[in-house]
Short mmCIF file of C-alpha atoms in Angstrom, two decimals:
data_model
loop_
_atom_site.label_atom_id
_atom_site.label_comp_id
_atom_site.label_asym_id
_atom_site.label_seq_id
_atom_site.Cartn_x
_atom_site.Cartn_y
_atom_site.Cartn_z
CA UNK H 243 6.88 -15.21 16.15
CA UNK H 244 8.74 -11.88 15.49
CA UNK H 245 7.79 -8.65 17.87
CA UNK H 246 7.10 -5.67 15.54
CA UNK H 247 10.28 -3.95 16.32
CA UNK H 248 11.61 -7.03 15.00
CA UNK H 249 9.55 -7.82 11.48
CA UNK H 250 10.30 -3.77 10.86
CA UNK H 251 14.16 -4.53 11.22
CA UNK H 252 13.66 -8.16 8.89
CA UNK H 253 11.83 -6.15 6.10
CA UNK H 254 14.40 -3.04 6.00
CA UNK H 255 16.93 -5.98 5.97
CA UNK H 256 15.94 -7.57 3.23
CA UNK H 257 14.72 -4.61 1.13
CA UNK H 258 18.82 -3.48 1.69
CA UNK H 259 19.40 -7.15 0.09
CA UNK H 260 16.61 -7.15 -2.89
CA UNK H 261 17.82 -3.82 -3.98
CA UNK H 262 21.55 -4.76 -4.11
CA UNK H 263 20.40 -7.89 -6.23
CA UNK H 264 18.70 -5.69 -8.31
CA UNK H 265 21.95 -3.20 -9.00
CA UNK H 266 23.44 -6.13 -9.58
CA UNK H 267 20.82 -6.79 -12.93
CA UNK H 268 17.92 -9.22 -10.86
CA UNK H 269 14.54 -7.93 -11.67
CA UNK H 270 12.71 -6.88 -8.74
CA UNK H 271 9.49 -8.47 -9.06
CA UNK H 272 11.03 -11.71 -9.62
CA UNK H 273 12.94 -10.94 -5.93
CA UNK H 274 9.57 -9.78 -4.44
CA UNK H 275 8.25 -13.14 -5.26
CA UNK H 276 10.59 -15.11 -4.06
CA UNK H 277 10.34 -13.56 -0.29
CA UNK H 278 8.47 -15.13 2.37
CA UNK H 279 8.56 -11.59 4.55
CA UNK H 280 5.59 -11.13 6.78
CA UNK H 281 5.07 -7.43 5.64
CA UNK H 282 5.24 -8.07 2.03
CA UNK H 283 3.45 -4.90 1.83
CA UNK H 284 5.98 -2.62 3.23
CA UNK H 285 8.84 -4.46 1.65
CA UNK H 286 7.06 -4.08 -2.00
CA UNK H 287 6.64 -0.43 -1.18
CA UNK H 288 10.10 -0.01 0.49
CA UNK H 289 11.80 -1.48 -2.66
CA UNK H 290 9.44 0.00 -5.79
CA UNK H 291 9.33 3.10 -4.17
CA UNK H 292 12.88 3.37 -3.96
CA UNK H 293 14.04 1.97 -7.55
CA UNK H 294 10.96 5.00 -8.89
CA UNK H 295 12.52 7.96 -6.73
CA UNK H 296 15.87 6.26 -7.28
CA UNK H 297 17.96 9.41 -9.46
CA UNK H 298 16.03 11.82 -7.26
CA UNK H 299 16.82 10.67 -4.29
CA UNK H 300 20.80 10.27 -4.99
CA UNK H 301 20.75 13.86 -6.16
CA UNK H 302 19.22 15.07 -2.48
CA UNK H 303 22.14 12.09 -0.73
CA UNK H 304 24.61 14.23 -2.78
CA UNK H 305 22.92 17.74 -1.58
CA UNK H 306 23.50 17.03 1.71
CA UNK H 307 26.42 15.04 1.82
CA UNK H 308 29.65 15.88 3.52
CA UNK H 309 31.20 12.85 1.81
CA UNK H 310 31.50 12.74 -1.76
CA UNK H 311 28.72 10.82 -3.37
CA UNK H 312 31.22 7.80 -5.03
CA UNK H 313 32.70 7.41 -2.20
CA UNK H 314 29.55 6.24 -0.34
CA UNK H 315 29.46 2.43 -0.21
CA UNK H 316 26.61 0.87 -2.00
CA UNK H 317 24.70 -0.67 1.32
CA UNK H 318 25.23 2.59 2.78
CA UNK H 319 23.54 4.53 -0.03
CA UNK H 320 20.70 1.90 -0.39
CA UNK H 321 19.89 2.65 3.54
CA UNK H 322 19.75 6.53 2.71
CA UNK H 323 17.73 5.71 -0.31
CA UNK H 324 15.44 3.93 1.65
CA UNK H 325 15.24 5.92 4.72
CA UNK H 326 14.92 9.14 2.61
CA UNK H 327 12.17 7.21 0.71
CA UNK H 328 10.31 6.42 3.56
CA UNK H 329 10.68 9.83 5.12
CA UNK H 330 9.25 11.96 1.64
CA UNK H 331 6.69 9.70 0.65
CA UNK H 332 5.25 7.83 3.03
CA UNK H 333 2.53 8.38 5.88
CA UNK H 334 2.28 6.92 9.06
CA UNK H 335 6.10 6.33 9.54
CA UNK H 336 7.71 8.14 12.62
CA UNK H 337 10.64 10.23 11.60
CA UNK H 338 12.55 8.99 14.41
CA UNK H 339 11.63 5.06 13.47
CA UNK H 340 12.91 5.72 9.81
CA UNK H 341 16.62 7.20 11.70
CA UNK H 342 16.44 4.37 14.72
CA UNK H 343 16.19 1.26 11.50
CA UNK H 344 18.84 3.10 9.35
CA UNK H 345 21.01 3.10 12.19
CA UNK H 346 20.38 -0.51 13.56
CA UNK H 347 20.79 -1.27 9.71
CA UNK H 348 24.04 0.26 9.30
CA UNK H 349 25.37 -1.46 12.35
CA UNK H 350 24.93 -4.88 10.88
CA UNK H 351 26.33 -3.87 7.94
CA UNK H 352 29.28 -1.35 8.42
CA UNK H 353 31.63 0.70 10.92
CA UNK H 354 31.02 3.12 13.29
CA UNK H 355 31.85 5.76 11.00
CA UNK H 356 29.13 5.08 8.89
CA UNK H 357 26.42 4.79 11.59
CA UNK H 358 27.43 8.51 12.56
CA UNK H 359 27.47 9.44 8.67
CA UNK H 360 23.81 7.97 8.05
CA UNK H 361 22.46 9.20 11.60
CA UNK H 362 23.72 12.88 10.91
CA UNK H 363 22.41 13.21 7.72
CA UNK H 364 18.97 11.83 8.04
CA UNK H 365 18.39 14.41 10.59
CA UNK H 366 20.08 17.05 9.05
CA UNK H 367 18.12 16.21 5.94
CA UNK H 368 15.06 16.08 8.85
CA UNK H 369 15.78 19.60 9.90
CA UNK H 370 16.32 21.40 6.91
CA UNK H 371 13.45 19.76 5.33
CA UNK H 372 14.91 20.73 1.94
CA UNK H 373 13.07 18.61 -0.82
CA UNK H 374 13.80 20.57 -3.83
CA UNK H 375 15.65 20.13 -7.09
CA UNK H 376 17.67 22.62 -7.63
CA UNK H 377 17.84 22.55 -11.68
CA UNK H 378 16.35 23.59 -14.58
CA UNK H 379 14.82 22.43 -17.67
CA UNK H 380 15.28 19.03 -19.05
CA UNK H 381 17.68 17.83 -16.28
CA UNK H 382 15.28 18.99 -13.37
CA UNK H 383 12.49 16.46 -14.95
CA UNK H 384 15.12 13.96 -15.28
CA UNK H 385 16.07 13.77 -11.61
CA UNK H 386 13.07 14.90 -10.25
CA UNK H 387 11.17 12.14 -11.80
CA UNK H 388 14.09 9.62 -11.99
CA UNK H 389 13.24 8.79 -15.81
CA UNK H 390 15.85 8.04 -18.46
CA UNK H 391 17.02 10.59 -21.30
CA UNK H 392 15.88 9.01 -24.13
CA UNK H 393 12.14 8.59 -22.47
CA UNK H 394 11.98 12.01 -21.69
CA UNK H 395 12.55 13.42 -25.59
CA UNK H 396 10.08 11.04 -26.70
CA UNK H 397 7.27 12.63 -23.72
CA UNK H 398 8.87 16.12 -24.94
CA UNK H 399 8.26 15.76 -28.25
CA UNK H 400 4.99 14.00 -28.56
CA UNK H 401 3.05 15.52 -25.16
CA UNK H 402 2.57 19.27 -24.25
CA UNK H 403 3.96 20.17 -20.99
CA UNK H 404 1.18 19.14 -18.72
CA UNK H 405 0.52 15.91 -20.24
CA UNK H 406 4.32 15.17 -19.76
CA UNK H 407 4.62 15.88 -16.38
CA UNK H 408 1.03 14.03 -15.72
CA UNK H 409 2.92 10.79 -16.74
CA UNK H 410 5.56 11.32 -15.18
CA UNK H 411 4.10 11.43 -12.43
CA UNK H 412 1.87 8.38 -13.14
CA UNK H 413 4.69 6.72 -13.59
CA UNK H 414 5.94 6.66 -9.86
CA UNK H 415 2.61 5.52 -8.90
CA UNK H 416 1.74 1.96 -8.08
CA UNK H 417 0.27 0.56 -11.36
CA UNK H 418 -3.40 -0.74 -12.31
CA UNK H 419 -3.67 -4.32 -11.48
CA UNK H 420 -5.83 -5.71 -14.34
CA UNK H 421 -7.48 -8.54 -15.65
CA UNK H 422 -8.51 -10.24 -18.77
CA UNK H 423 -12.18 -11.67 -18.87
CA UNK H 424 -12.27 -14.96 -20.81
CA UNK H 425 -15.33 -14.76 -23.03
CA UNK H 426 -14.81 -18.29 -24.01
CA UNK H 427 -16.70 -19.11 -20.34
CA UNK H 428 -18.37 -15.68 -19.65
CA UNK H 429 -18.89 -11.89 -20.24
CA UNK H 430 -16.85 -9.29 -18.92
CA UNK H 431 -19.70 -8.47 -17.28
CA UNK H 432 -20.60 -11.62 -15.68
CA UNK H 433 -17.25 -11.45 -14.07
CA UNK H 434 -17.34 -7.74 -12.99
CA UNK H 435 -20.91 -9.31 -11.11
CA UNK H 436 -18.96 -12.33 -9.80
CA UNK H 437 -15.74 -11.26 -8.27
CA UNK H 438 -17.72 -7.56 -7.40
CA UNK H 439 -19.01 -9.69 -4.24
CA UNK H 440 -15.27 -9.74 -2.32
CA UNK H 441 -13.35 -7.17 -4.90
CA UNK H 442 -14.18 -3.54 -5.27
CA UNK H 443 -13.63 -3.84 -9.80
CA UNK H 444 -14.62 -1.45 -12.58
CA UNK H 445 -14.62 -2.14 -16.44
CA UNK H 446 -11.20 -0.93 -17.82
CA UNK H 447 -11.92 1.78 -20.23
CA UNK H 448 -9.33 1.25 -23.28
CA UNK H 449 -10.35 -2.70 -23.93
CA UNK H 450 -12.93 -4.84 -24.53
CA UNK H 451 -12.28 -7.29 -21.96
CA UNK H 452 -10.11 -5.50 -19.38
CA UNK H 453 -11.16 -4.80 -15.53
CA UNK H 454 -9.14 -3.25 -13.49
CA UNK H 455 -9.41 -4.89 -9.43
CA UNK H 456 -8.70 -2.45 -6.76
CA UNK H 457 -7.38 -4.34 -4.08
CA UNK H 458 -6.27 -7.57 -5.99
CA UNK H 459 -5.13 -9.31 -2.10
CA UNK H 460 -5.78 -13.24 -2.24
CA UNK H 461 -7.13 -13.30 -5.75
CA UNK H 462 -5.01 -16.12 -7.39
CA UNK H 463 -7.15 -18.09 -4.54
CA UNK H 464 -10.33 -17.32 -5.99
CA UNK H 465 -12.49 -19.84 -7.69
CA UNK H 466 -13.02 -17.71 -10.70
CA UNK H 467 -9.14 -17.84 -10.94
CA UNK H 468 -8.97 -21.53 -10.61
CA UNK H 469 -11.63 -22.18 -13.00
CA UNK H 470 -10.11 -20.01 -15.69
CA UNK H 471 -12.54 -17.26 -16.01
CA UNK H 472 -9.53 -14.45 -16.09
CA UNK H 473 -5.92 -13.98 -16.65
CA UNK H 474 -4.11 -10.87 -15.33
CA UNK H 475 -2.84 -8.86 -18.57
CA UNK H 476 -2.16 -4.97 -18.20
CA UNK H 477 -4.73 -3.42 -20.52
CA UNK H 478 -2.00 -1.88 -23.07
CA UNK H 479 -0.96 -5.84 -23.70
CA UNK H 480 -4.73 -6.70 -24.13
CA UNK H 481 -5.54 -3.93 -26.48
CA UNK H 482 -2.99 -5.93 -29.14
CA UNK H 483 -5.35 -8.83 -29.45
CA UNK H 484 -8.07 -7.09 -29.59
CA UNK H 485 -6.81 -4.74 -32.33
CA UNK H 486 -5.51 -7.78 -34.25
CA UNK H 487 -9.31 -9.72 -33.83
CA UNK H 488 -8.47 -12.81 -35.60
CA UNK H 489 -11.66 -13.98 -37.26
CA UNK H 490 -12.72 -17.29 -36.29
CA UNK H 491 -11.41 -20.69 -38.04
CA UNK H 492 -8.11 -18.59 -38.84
CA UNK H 493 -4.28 -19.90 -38.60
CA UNK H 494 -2.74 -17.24 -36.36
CA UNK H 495 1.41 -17.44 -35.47
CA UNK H 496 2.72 -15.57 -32.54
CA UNK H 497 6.17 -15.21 -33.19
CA UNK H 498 7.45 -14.19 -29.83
CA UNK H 499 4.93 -15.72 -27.25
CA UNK H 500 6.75 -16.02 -23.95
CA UNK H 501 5.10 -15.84 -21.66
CA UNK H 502 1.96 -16.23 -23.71
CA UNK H 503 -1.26 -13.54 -22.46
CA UNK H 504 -1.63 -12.36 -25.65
CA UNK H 505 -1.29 -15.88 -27.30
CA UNK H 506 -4.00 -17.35 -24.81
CA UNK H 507 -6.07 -14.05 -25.63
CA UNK H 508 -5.91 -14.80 -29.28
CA UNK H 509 -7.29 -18.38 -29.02
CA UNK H 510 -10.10 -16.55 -26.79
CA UNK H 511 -10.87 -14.61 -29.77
CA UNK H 512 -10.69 -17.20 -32.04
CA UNK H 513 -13.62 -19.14 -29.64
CA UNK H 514 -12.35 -22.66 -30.14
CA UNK H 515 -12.08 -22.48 -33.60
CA UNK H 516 -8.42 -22.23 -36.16
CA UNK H 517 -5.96 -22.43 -34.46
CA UNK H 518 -2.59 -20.55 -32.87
CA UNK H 519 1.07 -21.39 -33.33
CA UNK H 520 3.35 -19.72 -30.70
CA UNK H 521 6.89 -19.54 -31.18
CA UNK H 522 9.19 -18.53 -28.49
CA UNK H 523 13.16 -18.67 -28.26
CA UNK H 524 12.35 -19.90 -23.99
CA UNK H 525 10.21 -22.85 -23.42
CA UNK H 526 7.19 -22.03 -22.65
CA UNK H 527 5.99 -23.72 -19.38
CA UNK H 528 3.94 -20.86 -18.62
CA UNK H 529 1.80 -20.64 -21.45
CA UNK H 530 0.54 -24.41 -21.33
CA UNK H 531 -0.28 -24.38 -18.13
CA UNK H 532 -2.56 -21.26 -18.36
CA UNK H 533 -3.75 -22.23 -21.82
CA UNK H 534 -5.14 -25.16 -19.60
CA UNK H 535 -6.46 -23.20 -16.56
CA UNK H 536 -8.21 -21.40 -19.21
CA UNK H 537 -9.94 -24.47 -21.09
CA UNK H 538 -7.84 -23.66 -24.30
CA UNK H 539 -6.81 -25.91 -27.02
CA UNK H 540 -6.36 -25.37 -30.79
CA UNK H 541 -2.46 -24.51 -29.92
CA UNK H 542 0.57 -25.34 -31.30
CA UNK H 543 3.87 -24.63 -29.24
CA UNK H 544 7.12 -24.73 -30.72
CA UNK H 545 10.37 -23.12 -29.18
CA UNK H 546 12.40 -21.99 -31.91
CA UNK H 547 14.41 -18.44 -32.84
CA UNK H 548 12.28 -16.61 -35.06
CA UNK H 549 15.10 -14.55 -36.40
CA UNK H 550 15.37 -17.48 -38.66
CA UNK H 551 13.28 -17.77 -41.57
CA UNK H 552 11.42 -21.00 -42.21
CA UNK H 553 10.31 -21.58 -45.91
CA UNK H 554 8.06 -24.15 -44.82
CA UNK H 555 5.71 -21.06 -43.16
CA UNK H 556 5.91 -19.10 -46.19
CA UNK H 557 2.82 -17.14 -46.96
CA UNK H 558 0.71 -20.02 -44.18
CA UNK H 559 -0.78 -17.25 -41.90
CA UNK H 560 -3.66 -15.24 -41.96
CA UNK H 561 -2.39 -13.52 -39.15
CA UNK H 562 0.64 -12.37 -37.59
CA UNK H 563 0.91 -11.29 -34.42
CA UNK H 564 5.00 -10.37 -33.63
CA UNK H 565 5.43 -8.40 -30.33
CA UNK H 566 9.17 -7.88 -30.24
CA UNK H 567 11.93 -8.16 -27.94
CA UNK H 568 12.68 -4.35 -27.22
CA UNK H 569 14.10 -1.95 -24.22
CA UNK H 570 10.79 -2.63 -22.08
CA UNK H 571 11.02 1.35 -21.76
CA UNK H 572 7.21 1.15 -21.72
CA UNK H 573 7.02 -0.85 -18.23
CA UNK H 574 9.15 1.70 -16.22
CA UNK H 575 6.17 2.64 -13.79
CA UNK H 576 5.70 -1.45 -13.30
CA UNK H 577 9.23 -2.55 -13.49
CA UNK H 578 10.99 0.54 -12.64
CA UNK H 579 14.85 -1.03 -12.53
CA UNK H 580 14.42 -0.85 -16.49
CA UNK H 581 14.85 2.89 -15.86
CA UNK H 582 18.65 2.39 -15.20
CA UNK H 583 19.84 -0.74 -16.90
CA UNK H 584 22.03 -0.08 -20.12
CA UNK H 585 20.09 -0.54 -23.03
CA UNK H 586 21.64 -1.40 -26.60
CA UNK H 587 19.32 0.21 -29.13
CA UNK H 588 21.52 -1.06 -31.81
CA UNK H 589 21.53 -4.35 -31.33
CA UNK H 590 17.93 -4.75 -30.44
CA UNK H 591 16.60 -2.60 -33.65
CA UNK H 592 18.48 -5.06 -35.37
CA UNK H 593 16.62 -7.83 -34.01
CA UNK H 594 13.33 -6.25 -34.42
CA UNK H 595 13.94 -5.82 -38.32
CA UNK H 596 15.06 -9.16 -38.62
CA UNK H 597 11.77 -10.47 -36.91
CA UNK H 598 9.47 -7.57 -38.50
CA UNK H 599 11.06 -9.02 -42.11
CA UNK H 600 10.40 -12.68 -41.47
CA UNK H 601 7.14 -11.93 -40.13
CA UNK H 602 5.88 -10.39 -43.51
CA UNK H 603 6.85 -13.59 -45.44
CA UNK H 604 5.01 -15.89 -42.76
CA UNK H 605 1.68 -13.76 -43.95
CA UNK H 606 -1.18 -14.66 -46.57
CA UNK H 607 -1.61 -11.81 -49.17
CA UNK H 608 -5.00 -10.19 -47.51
CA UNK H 609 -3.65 -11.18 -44.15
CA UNK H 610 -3.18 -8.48 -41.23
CA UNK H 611 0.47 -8.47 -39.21
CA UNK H 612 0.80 -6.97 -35.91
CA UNK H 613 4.12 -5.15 -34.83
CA UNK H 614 3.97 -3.89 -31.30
CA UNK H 615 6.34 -3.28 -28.35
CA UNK H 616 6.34 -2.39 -24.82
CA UNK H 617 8.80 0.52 -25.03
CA UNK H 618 7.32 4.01 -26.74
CA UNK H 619 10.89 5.01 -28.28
CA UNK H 620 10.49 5.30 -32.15
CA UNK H 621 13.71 3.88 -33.00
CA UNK H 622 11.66 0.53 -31.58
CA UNK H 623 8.37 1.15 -33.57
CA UNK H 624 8.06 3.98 -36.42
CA UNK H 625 10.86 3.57 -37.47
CA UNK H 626 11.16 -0.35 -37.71
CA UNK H 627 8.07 0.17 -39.37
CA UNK H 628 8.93 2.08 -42.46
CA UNK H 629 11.80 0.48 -43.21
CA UNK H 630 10.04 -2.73 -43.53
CA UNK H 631 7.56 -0.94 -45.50
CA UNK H 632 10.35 0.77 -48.00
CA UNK H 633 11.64 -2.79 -48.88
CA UNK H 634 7.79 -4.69 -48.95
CA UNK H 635 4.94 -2.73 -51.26
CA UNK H 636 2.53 -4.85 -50.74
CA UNK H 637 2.18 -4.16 -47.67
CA UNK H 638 -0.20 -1.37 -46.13
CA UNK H 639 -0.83 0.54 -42.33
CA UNK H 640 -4.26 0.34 -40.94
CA UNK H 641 -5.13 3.28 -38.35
CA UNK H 642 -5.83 2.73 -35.02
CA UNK H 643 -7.51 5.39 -33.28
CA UNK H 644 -6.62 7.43 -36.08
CA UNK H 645 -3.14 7.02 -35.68
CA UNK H 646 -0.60 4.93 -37.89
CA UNK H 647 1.41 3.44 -34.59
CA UNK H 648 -0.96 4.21 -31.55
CA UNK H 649 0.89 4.10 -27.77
CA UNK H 650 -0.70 3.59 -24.59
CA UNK H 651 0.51 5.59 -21.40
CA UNK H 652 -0.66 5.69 -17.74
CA UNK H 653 -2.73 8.49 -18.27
CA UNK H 654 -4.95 5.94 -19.87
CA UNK H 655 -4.34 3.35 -17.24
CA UNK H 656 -2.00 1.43 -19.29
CA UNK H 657 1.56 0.24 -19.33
CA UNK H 658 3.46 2.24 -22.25
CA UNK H 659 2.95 -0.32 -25.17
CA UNK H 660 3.56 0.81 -29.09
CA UNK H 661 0.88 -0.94 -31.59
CA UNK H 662 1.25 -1.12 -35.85
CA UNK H 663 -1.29 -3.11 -37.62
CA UNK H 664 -0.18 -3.92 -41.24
CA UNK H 665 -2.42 -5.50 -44.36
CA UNK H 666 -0.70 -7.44 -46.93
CA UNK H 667 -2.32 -6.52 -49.94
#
């Protein structure tokens, strides 16, 4: 068994190595789940908190920095990232444990030169105490809040100032961890009743079925998990089902299931009755095996590109449901390396109108399509959208919330997700 001193070194260690993985285009959560650290806790925080602050933090490295910033080697950088990280934002941390692990990091990993460059500006940084960003405007929210440009104008342009910043500042918090009752074996709040006995849990506002569990620790061990009686779905991704509300004994397709909540949510709906087809370019090994934790059949899984039409499907569906590969720009405060990973708009709009286009023809005249994303940028919704609707007439938008593409931030406890509903008339 590891002494403290040691399982503080391990997890500082290996938060240096997830976050160089993730530079390097891993995801992090898939990295966090793969460790077997005995402080997953601290390394989770260590490494999200980090990637969040990640701009912000590289503009106060370059601040103070004697040596220019590109000339800092990437595991050196990381370890200032982390240590300033830890040292801004989090309680309970001595200052001179946060200097004592960057320097017993840098050892292992570099020359004495950088021990002395990391050491003297931590506590110079520790001295001066100097926190701010120095900029104005657009570019201080972009560094300050370590969001991408083409977020930003979209929160400029639709939000007044307060409700901008309020987001932003959501967004480097730790997210909602929510859940999706399945009313096919009880009420939402049968299960608020049952798992309120170990979990402190509160109905989620924006949905239907939706409760949000404050501390979430051990709950995959629960029997109400192994029984099916819940699926963990952020409440933005739920609301799209719910919106949709296939009516019972209906043929529904999901066009792009992977990984399948909103597929096994759908057959929820549907209460046993029509039946779902889920398509999916990945095979989808998740899906079945919730769809039987759950106690769901009626499905039909087929892996297939849905960019290509199938005239066999024309006009079979009374619903649509197409959630489209997009940027993800929606799922910055849960996955927040999608904040700095190249994104080509072009190339993925094109995509989307190819799906959006096949989708239409897959739909009974009467029949209601959903187009949604997880990414709030209107070159991925509105505008997708309309075009489809220039080139097909017989095709109408429904409202939702009074809107004619309604998005879901974290000021309503939600991932960013972008939701059309479309009649075929």
């Amino acid at each position: 068994m590891q002494d403290q001193e040691g399982i503080s070194m391990s997890v500082r260690r290996e938060a240096l190595q997830i976050l160089k993985n993730v530079s390097s285009g891993a995801f992090l959560s898939e990295e966090l789940n793969k460790s077997r650290s005995e402080n997953i806790a601290l390394l989770r925080n260590i490494t999200t908190g980090s990637l969040r602050n990640k701009t912000y933090l590289d503009y106060l490295i370059k601040k103070n920095s004697k040596i220019r910033f590109k000339k800092i080697h990437e595991d050196i950088r990381i370890i200032l990232e982390m240590s300033l990280y830890q040292y801004i934002f989090l309680d309970g941390i001595p200052d001179y444990t946060i200097v004592d692990e960057a320097v017993k990091l840098t050892k292992k990993v570099s020359h004495k030169g950088s021990v002395g460059f990391v050491n003297g500006l931590l506590r110079n940084f520790m001295r001066t105490k100097d926190f701010e960003v120095d900029l104005k405007g657009k570019d201080y929210y972009l560094t300050r809040y370590s969001v991408p440009e083409k977020y930003f104008d979209y929160l400029e342009k639709n939000y007044s100032k307060d409700k901008l910043e309020e987001i932003l500042k959501l967004n480097n918090t730790d997210d909602n961890f929510t859940i999706r009752a399945n009313f096919t074996k009880l009420t939402r709040d049968e299960l608020i009743k049952s798992l309120g006995v170990k979990y402190n849990v509160r109905k989620d506002m924006l949905t239907k079925s939706g409760i949000i569990v404050e501390d979430p620790k051990d709950i995959f061990k629960t029997d109400e998990f192994k029984n099916g009686k819940f699926y963990v779905q952020d409440s933005g991704s739920i609301l799209i089902s719910e919106l949709l509300n296939p009516k019972e004994d209906s043929l529904v397709l999901d066009m792009c299931a992977n990984p399948g909540g909103k597929t096994t949510h759908l057959l929820e709906i549907l209460n046993k009755t029509g039946r779902v087809v889920a398509w999916d370019i990945k095979d989808m090994v998740e899906l079945r095996e919730n769809a039987k934790r759950l106690g769901l059949s009626n499905l039909e899984i087929e892996t297939r590109d849905a960019t290509i039409y199938d005239e066999k499907y024309n006009e079979k569906f009374d619903y649509v449901l197409l959630d489209a590969p997009c940027s993800a720009i929606g799922l910055i405060r849960r996955h927040p390396e999608i904040r700095y990973k190249e994104v080509d708009l072009e190339s993925i709009t094109c995509v989307q109108e190819k799906l959006l286009d096949n989708a239409g023809k897959y739909l009974k005249p009467g029949g209601l399509l959903m187009y949604s994303t997880c990414s709030v940028l209107e070159e991925e919704n509105e505008n997708i959208v309309d075009k489809f609707l220039e080139k097909n007439r017989d095709f109408e938008k429904i409202k939702t919330f009074g809107k004619d593409t309604f998005k879901t931030d974290a000021t309503m406890e939600a991932d960013g997700f972008s939701i059309s509903l479309l009649r075929r008339i």
